[in-house]
Amino acid sequence: MNFIDVLRTAIFALRGNWMRSALTSLGVIIGSAAAIVMVSVGQGTQAEIDKMVSGLGSQRLDISPNVPRSTGGVRMSASSFYTLSQPDVDAIREEVPEVQYISGSLRGSSQVVYAEKNWSSSWQGVDPDYLVINGWTIADGEAFDAGGGDDKVVLIGETVRRELFGDENGIGETIRIGRVPFTVVGTLSPKGQSSWGRDQDDVMMVPLETGRRRLMGAMGLPPRAVMEISLAVTNPDDISYAQGEIESLLRQRHRIGPADPDDFQVRNMAEIVATRTATTRLMSLLLGAVATISLIVGGIGIMNIMLVSVTERIREIGLRMAVGAGPSDVQRQFLAEAMLISLIGGALGILIGVLGALLVGHYSELPTELNGKIIALAAGFSIATGLFFGYYPARKASQLDPIEALRQQ
């Protein structure tokens, strides 16, 4: 029997009991569709998280205070929480050469007023390096420089600009943050929402010294204190070494004993990025494993039905052998039937999976990412499923004794 004859015979056999063939292929359909949808969701989530955390930067460190709210049952004063200062920033800049950019920062929130319009927003007091560290760019106007001192100038985010000035950029206009007038010298390029759903463009930035003197008010802030220190190193490979040097320097400056805990904490953004990436990759593998199990279950269904088919068609097999069909012809026929069931199920599963992934991406908040590799992988698995699980029933059919087979009623 040539290939065309084998294929025609297999199609005829499947059409003879099409309902059972359709139900048999259901496992492969579900498995293929699940593989595409799950892996697409996993890869889409991976890509989305990679995009979110890429803004954190693999060369960045953030330093913040680390002081307990109370010690020995005594609640500490508000000023005790500010353990970082501008001299710490200067010392790191001078004594850790691996650091390329560094900025202290203060932050708060306030009403901002322009003419009859007002808006509640957050503000940050920063050095010019802060913009570079956090990937902020200027859309219109210009940034304030390092020698700005106590200048009452402000950079506004896209949301603040839109709420106060509408279609205008507002450059050169005077706005009031709290009770203090500021001149708008620039607008920040839009960033959109953060990975935590916060509007990153609803922000204003003023020179650090201006924020300390003009906007902090009666918060009991120690002289030259900062709430956080952000920095970026020149070479990503030096980030761990730079972190160790900074921690040693700050412990020395803060006179922390060998057995005493740090009054600061250093967050390595590269480690956060690596952890999140590893977690999402593991999730993708888990989803792929679940889909693979679905395909295996579908393959077991094919094998069971083909074994039933062999048992039901023993007399037919004996008759074929009696008129000249060899064991290899019988084996090819049953293997072709299993492959056809798997291929048809795989094709339908791929179609349903692609449509399902597109619907999930369109109607839910789960990101999806379809690519040819996923579809090719699902097709390959469906073919391998039919070949692997169809071989044993086909082999069993080819080994039947034609005389014993003809005796079957």
PDB file of N, CA and C in Angstrom, residues 27-45 283-295 342-361 366-383:
ATOM      1  N   GLY A  27      -9.280  15.639  23.379  1.00  0.00           N
ATOM      2  CA  GLY A  27      -8.166  15.821  24.318  1.00  0.00           C
ATOM      3  C   GLY A  27      -7.020  16.599  23.704  1.00  0.00           C
ATOM      4  N   VAL A  28      -6.699  16.295  22.430  1.00  0.00           N
ATOM      5  CA  VAL A  28      -5.622  17.020  21.751  1.00  0.00           C
ATOM      6  C   VAL A  28      -6.031  18.465  21.484  1.00  0.00           C
ATOM      7  N   ILE A  29      -7.319  18.663  21.130  1.00  0.00           N
ATOM      8  CA  ILE A  29      -7.809  20.029  20.905  1.00  0.00           C
ATOM      9  C   ILE A  29      -7.626  20.870  22.158  1.00  0.00           C
ATOM     10  N   ILE A  30      -8.088  20.335  23.285  1.00  0.00           N
ATOM     11  CA  ILE A  30      -7.983  21.082  24.547  1.00  0.00           C
ATOM     12  C   ILE A  30      -6.519  21.300  24.924  1.00  0.00           C
ATOM     13  N   GLY A  31      -5.707  20.246  24.755  1.00  0.00           N
ATOM     14  CA  GLY A  31      -4.295  20.373  25.115  1.00  0.00           C
ATOM     15  C   GLY A  31      -3.570  21.410  24.281  1.00  0.00           C
ATOM     16  N   SER A  32      -3.781  21.390  22.960  1.00  0.00           N
ATOM     17  CA  SER A  32      -3.115  22.359  22.081  1.00  0.00           C
ATOM     18  C   SER A  32      -3.585  23.786  22.371  1.00  0.00           C
ATOM     19  N   ALA A  33      -4.916  23.945  22.529  1.00  0.00           N
ATOM     20  CA  ALA A  33      -5.447  25.268  22.823  1.00  0.00           C
ATOM     21  C   ALA A  33      -4.920  25.772  24.162  1.00  0.00           C
ATOM     22  N   ALA A  34      -4.890  24.904  25.174  1.00  0.00           N
ATOM     23  CA  ALA A  34      -4.394  25.305  26.496  1.00  0.00           C
ATOM     24  C   ALA A  34      -2.923  25.679  26.429  1.00  0.00           C
ATOM     25  N   ALA A  35      -2.146  24.930  25.637  1.00  0.00           N
ATOM     26  CA  ALA A  35      -0.721  25.233  25.509  1.00  0.00           C
ATOM     27  C   ALA A  35      -0.516  26.633  24.941  1.00  0.00           C
ATOM     28  N   ILE A  36      -1.256  26.953  23.876  1.00  0.00           N
ATOM     29  CA  ILE A  36      -1.077  28.259  23.241  1.00  0.00           C
ATOM     30  C   ILE A  36      -1.526  29.388  24.160  1.00  0.00           C
ATOM     31  N   VAL A  37      -2.714  29.236  24.770  1.00  0.00           N
ATOM     32  CA  VAL A  37      -3.235  30.304  25.631  1.00  0.00           C
ATOM     33  C   VAL A  37      -2.342  30.501  26.857  1.00  0.00           C
ATOM     34  N   MET A  38      -1.980  29.413  27.513  1.00  0.00           N
ATOM     35  CA  MET A  38      -1.202  29.528  28.742  1.00  0.00           C
ATOM     36  C   MET A  38       0.194  30.076  28.486  1.00  0.00           C
ATOM     37  N   VAL A  39       0.853  29.548  27.459  1.00  0.00           N
ATOM     38  CA  VAL A  39       2.210  30.030  27.172  1.00  0.00           C
ATOM     39  C   VAL A  39       2.159  31.473  26.678  1.00  0.00           C
ATOM     40  N   SER A  40       1.136  31.833  25.916  1.00  0.00           N
ATOM     41  CA  SER A  40       0.997  33.221  25.454  1.00  0.00           C
ATOM     42  C   SER A  40       0.814  34.167  26.635  1.00  0.00           C
ATOM     43  N   VAL A  41      -0.029  33.767  27.595  1.00  0.00           N
ATOM     44  CA  VAL A  41      -0.220  34.583  28.798  1.00  0.00           C
ATOM     45  C   VAL A  41       1.079  34.670  29.594  1.00  0.00           C
ATOM     46  N   GLY A  42       1.764  33.530  29.723  1.00  0.00           N
ATOM     47  CA  GLY A  42       3.028  33.542  30.470  1.00  0.00           C
ATOM     48  C   GLY A  42       4.071  34.436  29.830  1.00  0.00           C
ATOM     49  N   GLN A  43       4.232  34.340  28.511  1.00  0.00           N
ATOM     50  CA  GLN A  43       5.221  35.173  27.832  1.00  0.00           C
ATOM     51  C   GLN A  43       4.802  36.629  27.807  1.00  0.00           C
ATOM     52  N   GLY A  44       3.490  36.870  27.674  1.00  0.00           N
ATOM     53  CA  GLY A  44       3.015  38.248  27.719  1.00  0.00           C
ATOM     54  C   GLY A  44       3.262  38.887  29.071  1.00  0.00           C
ATOM     55  N   THR A  45       3.009  38.124  30.122  1.00  0.00           N
ATOM     56  CA  THR A  45       3.273  38.621  31.474  1.00  0.00           C
ATOM     57  C   THR A  45       4.764  38.871  31.674  1.00  0.00           C
ATOM     58  N   MET A 283       6.875  30.932  36.264  1.00  0.00           N
ATOM     59  CA  MET A 283       5.438  30.848  36.022  1.00  0.00           C
ATOM     60  C   MET A 283       5.152  30.386  34.599  1.00  0.00           C
ATOM     61  N   SER A 284       5.922  30.893  33.634  1.00  0.00           N
ATOM     62  CA  SER A 284       5.742  30.482  32.244  1.00  0.00           C
ATOM     63  C   SER A 284       6.013  28.987  32.084  1.00  0.00           C
ATOM     64  N   LEU A 285       7.068  28.502  32.725  1.00  0.00           N
ATOM     65  CA  LEU A 285       7.378  27.070  32.658  1.00  0.00           C
ATOM     66  C   LEU A 285       6.272  26.242  33.294  1.00  0.00           C
ATOM     67  N   LEU A 286       5.716  26.748  34.395  1.00  0.00           N
ATOM     68  CA  LEU A 286       4.636  26.030  35.075  1.00  0.00           C
ATOM     69  C   LEU A 286       3.404  25.939  34.180  1.00  0.00           C
ATOM     70  N   LEU A 287       3.050  27.053  33.534  1.00  0.00           N
ATOM     71  CA  LEU A 287       1.907  27.045  32.628  1.00  0.00           C
ATOM     72  C   LEU A 287       2.143  26.105  31.450  1.00  0.00           C
ATOM     73  N   GLY A 288       3.365  26.110  30.927  1.00  0.00           N
ATOM     74  CA  GLY A 288       3.701  25.201  29.836  1.00  0.00           C
ATOM     75  C   GLY A 288       3.611  23.748  30.263  1.00  0.00           C
ATOM     76  N   ALA A 289       4.023  23.466  31.520  1.00  0.00           N
ATOM     77  CA  ALA A 289       3.946  22.095  32.022  1.00  0.00           C
ATOM     78  C   ALA A 289       2.500  21.637  32.150  1.00  0.00           C
ATOM     79  N   VAL A 290       1.622  22.547  32.607  1.00  0.00           N
ATOM     80  CA  VAL A 290       0.196  22.202  32.718  1.00  0.00           C
ATOM     81  C   VAL A 290      -0.382  21.880  31.342  1.00  0.00           C
ATOM     82  N   ALA A 291      -0.022  22.696  30.346  1.00  0.00           N
ATOM     83  CA  ALA A 291      -0.506  22.454  28.981  1.00  0.00           C
ATOM     84  C   ALA A 291       0.044  21.137  28.433  1.00  0.00           C
ATOM     85  N   THR A 292       1.289  20.823  28.738  1.00  0.00           N
ATOM     86  CA  THR A 292       1.880  19.560  28.288  1.00  0.00           C
ATOM     87  C   THR A 292       1.148  18.369  28.885  1.00  0.00           C
ATOM     88  N   ILE A 293       0.774  18.487  30.158  1.00  0.00           N
ATOM     89  CA  ILE A 293       0.012  17.410  30.801  1.00  0.00           C
ATOM     90  C   ILE A 293      -1.322  17.210  30.084  1.00  0.00           C
ATOM     91  N   SER A 294      -1.943  18.325  29.669  1.00  0.00           N
ATOM     92  CA  SER A 294      -3.204  18.227  28.925  1.00  0.00           C
ATOM     93  C   SER A 294      -3.003  17.451  27.627  1.00  0.00           C
ATOM     94  N   LEU A 295      -1.903  17.712  26.935  1.00  0.00           N
ATOM     95  CA  LEU A 295      -1.615  16.983  25.701  1.00  0.00           C
ATOM     96  C   LEU A 295      -1.363  15.498  25.971  1.00  0.00           C
ATOM     97  N   SER A 342      -4.879  13.033  15.738  1.00  0.00           N
ATOM     98  CA  SER A 342      -4.023  13.995  16.436  1.00  0.00           C
ATOM     99  C   SER A 342      -3.827  15.273  15.626  1.00  0.00           C
ATOM    100  N   LEU A 343      -3.624  15.121  14.308  1.00  0.00           N
ATOM    101  CA  LEU A 343      -3.407  16.290  13.459  1.00  0.00           C
ATOM    102  C   LEU A 343      -4.649  17.168  13.365  1.00  0.00           C
ATOM    103  N   ILE A 344      -5.810  16.537  13.181  1.00  0.00           N
ATOM    104  CA  ILE A 344      -7.052  17.317  13.123  1.00  0.00           C
ATOM    105  C   ILE A 344      -7.303  18.013  14.457  1.00  0.00           C
ATOM    106  N   GLY A 345      -7.097  17.265  15.551  1.00  0.00           N
ATOM    107  CA  GLY A 345      -7.252  17.879  16.878  1.00  0.00           C
ATOM    108  C   GLY A 345      -6.261  18.998  17.109  1.00  0.00           C
ATOM    109  N   GLY A 346      -5.009  18.790  16.645  1.00  0.00           N
ATOM    110  CA  GLY A 346      -3.998  19.835  16.817  1.00  0.00           C
ATOM    111  C   GLY A 346      -4.327  21.085  16.032  1.00  0.00           C
ATOM    112  N   ALA A 347      -4.814  20.911  14.774  1.00  0.00           N
ATOM    113  CA  ALA A 347      -5.161  22.077  13.952  1.00  0.00           C
ATOM    114  C   ALA A 347      -6.311  22.868  14.569  1.00  0.00           C
ATOM    115  N   LEU A 348      -7.351  22.142  15.015  1.00  0.00           N
ATOM    116  CA  LEU A 348      -8.474  22.822  15.663  1.00  0.00           C
ATOM    117  C   LEU A 348      -8.030  23.471  16.978  1.00  0.00           C
ATOM    118  N   GLY A 349      -7.160  22.776  17.721  1.00  0.00           N
ATOM    119  CA  GLY A 349      -6.668  23.331  18.983  1.00  0.00           C
ATOM    120  C   GLY A 349      -5.856  24.590  18.772  1.00  0.00           C
ATOM    121  N   ILE A 350      -5.017  24.601  17.710  1.00  0.00           N
ATOM    122  CA  ILE A 350      -4.222  25.802  17.413  1.00  0.00           C
ATOM    123  C   ILE A 350      -5.137  26.973  17.066  1.00  0.00           C
ATOM    124  N   LEU A 351      -6.158  26.702  16.248  1.00  0.00           N
ATOM    125  CA  LEU A 351      -7.099  27.762  15.883  1.00  0.00           C
ATOM    126  C   LEU A 351      -7.817  28.310  17.114  1.00  0.00           C
ATOM    127  N   ILE A 352      -8.314  27.408  17.953  1.00  0.00           N
ATOM    128  CA  ILE A 352      -9.010  27.842  19.172  1.00  0.00           C
ATOM    129  C   ILE A 352      -8.049  28.547  20.118  1.00  0.00           C
ATOM    130  N   GLY A 353      -6.817  28.037  20.230  1.00  0.00           N
ATOM    131  CA  GLY A 353      -5.836  28.653  21.117  1.00  0.00           C
ATOM    132  C   GLY A 353      -5.467  30.062  20.706  1.00  0.00           C
ATOM    133  N   VAL A 354      -5.262  30.264  19.379  1.00  0.00           N
ATOM    134  CA  VAL A 354      -4.929  31.608  18.888  1.00  0.00           C
ATOM    135  C   VAL A 354      -6.080  32.570  19.151  1.00  0.00           C
ATOM    136  N   LEU A 355      -7.310  32.130  18.827  1.00  0.00           N
ATOM    137  CA  LEU A 355      -8.474  32.975  19.084  1.00  0.00           C
ATOM    138  C   LEU A 355      -8.643  33.234  20.581  1.00  0.00           C
ATOM    139  N   GLY A 356      -8.420  32.186  21.393  1.00  0.00           N
ATOM    140  CA  GLY A 356      -8.533  32.344  22.843  1.00  0.00           C
ATOM    141  C   GLY A 356      -7.519  33.325  23.398  1.00  0.00           C
ATOM    142  N   ALA A 357      -6.269  33.241  22.908  1.00  0.00           N
ATOM    143  CA  ALA A 357      -5.231  34.169  23.379  1.00  0.00           C
ATOM    144  C   ALA A 357      -5.564  35.609  23.001  1.00  0.00           C
ATOM    145  N   LEU A 358      -6.071  35.788  21.773  1.00  0.00           N
ATOM    146  CA  LEU A 358      -6.450  37.135  21.343  1.00  0.00           C
ATOM    147  C   LEU A 358      -7.611  37.680  22.175  1.00  0.00           C
ATOM    148  N   LEU A 359      -8.583  36.813  22.496  1.00  0.00           N
ATOM    149  CA  LEU A 359      -9.724  37.244  23.307  1.00  0.00           C
ATOM    150  C   LEU A 359      -9.293  37.566  24.734  1.00  0.00           C
ATOM    151  N   VAL A 360      -8.391  36.755  25.291  1.00  0.00           N
ATOM    152  CA  VAL A 360      -7.897  37.018  26.645  1.00  0.00           C
ATOM    153  C   VAL A 360      -7.175  38.365  26.690  1.00  0.00           C
ATOM    154  N   GLY A 361      -6.332  38.618  25.684  1.00  0.00           N
ATOM    155  CA  GLY A 361      -5.617  39.887  25.646  1.00  0.00           C
ATOM    156  C   GLY A 361      -6.514  41.078  25.441  1.00  0.00           C
ATOM    157  N   LEU A 366      -5.013  40.546  31.490  1.00  0.00           N
ATOM    158  CA  LEU A 366      -3.832  39.696  31.334  1.00  0.00           C
ATOM    159  C   LEU A 366      -3.161  39.985  29.997  1.00  0.00           C
ATOM    160  N   PRO A 367      -1.867  40.311  29.999  1.00  0.00           N
ATOM    161  CA  PRO A 367      -1.170  40.535  28.726  1.00  0.00           C
ATOM    162  C   PRO A 367      -0.857  39.214  28.045  1.00  0.00           C
ATOM    163  N   THR A 368      -0.961  39.175  26.729  1.00  0.00           N
ATOM    164  CA  THR A 368      -0.618  37.972  25.967  1.00  0.00           C
ATOM    165  C   THR A 368       0.386  38.331  24.881  1.00  0.00           C
ATOM    166  N   GLU A 369       1.184  37.353  24.506  1.00  0.00           N
ATOM    167  CA  GLU A 369       2.182  37.564  23.451  1.00  0.00           C
ATOM    168  C   GLU A 369       2.241  36.310  22.586  1.00  0.00           C
ATOM    169  N   LEU A 370       1.670  36.400  21.388  1.00  0.00           N
ATOM    170  CA  LEU A 370       1.674  35.279  20.446  1.00  0.00           C
ATOM    171  C   LEU A 370       2.901  35.353  19.542  1.00  0.00           C
ATOM    172  N   ASN A 371       3.516  34.229  19.302  1.00  0.00           N
ATOM    173  CA  ASN A 371       4.573  34.185  18.290  1.00  0.00           C
ATOM    174  C   ASN A 371       4.568  32.817  17.611  1.00  0.00           C
ATOM    175  N   GLY A 372       5.245  32.750  16.496  1.00  0.00           N
ATOM    176  CA  GLY A 372       5.242  31.532  15.696  1.00  0.00           C
ATOM    177  C   GLY A 372       5.816  30.334  16.417  1.00  0.00           C
ATOM    178  N   LYS A 373       6.737  30.559  17.330  1.00  0.00           N
ATOM    179  CA  LYS A 373       7.350  29.438  18.034  1.00  0.00           C
ATOM    180  C   LYS A 373       6.326  28.680  18.877  1.00  0.00           C
ATOM    181  N   ILE A 374       5.402  29.444  19.505  1.00  0.00           N
ATOM    182  CA  ILE A 374       4.382  28.799  20.334  1.00  0.00           C
ATOM    183  C   ILE A 374       3.492  27.912  19.464  1.00  0.00           C
ATOM    184  N   ILE A 375       3.059  28.447  18.310  1.00  0.00           N
ATOM    185  CA  ILE A 375       2.179  27.691  17.415  1.00  0.00           C
ATOM    186  C   ILE A 375       2.905  26.471  16.848  1.00  0.00           C
ATOM    187  N   ALA A 376       4.167  26.661  16.444  1.00  0.00           N
ATOM    188  CA  ALA A 376       4.947  25.534  15.914  1.00  0.00           C
ATOM    189  C   ALA A 376       5.163  24.471  16.987  1.00  0.00           C
ATOM    190  N   LEU A 377       5.363  24.915  18.229  1.00  0.00           N
ATOM    191  CA  LEU A 377       5.554  23.969  19.326  1.00  0.00           C
ATOM    192  C   LEU A 377       4.290  23.162  19.574  1.00  0.00           C
ATOM    193  N   ALA A 378       3.119  23.834  19.533  1.00  0.00           N
ATOM    194  CA  ALA A 378       1.856  23.122  19.724  1.00  0.00           C
ATOM    195  C   ALA A 378       1.623  22.120  18.599  1.00  0.00           C
ATOM    196  N   ALA A 379       1.929  22.529  17.349  1.00  0.00           N
ATOM    197  CA  ALA A 379       1.770  21.612  16.213  1.00  0.00           C
ATOM    198  C   ALA A 379       2.703  20.414  16.347  1.00  0.00           C
ATOM    199  N   GLY A 380       3.940  20.657  16.721  1.00  0.00           N
ATOM    200  CA  GLY A 380       4.895  19.571  16.898  1.00  0.00           C
ATOM    201  C   GLY A 380       4.475  18.606  17.985  1.00  0.00           C
ATOM    202  N   PHE A 381       3.947  19.152  19.091  1.00  0.00           N
ATOM    203  CA  PHE A 381       3.499  18.296  20.180  1.00  0.00           C
ATOM    204  C   PHE A 381       2.313  17.437  19.761  1.00  0.00           C
ATOM    205  N   SER A 382       1.391  18.022  18.984  1.00  0.00           N
ATOM    206  CA  SER A 382       0.232  17.237  18.557  1.00  0.00           C
ATOM    207  C   SER A 382       0.658  16.092  17.629  1.00  0.00           C
ATOM    208  N   ILE A 383       1.598  16.354  16.729  1.00  0.00           N
ATOM    209  CA  ILE A 383       2.105  15.297  15.839  1.00  0.00           C
ATOM    210  C   ILE A 383       2.816  14.220  16.654  1.00  0.00           C
TER     211      ILE A 383
END
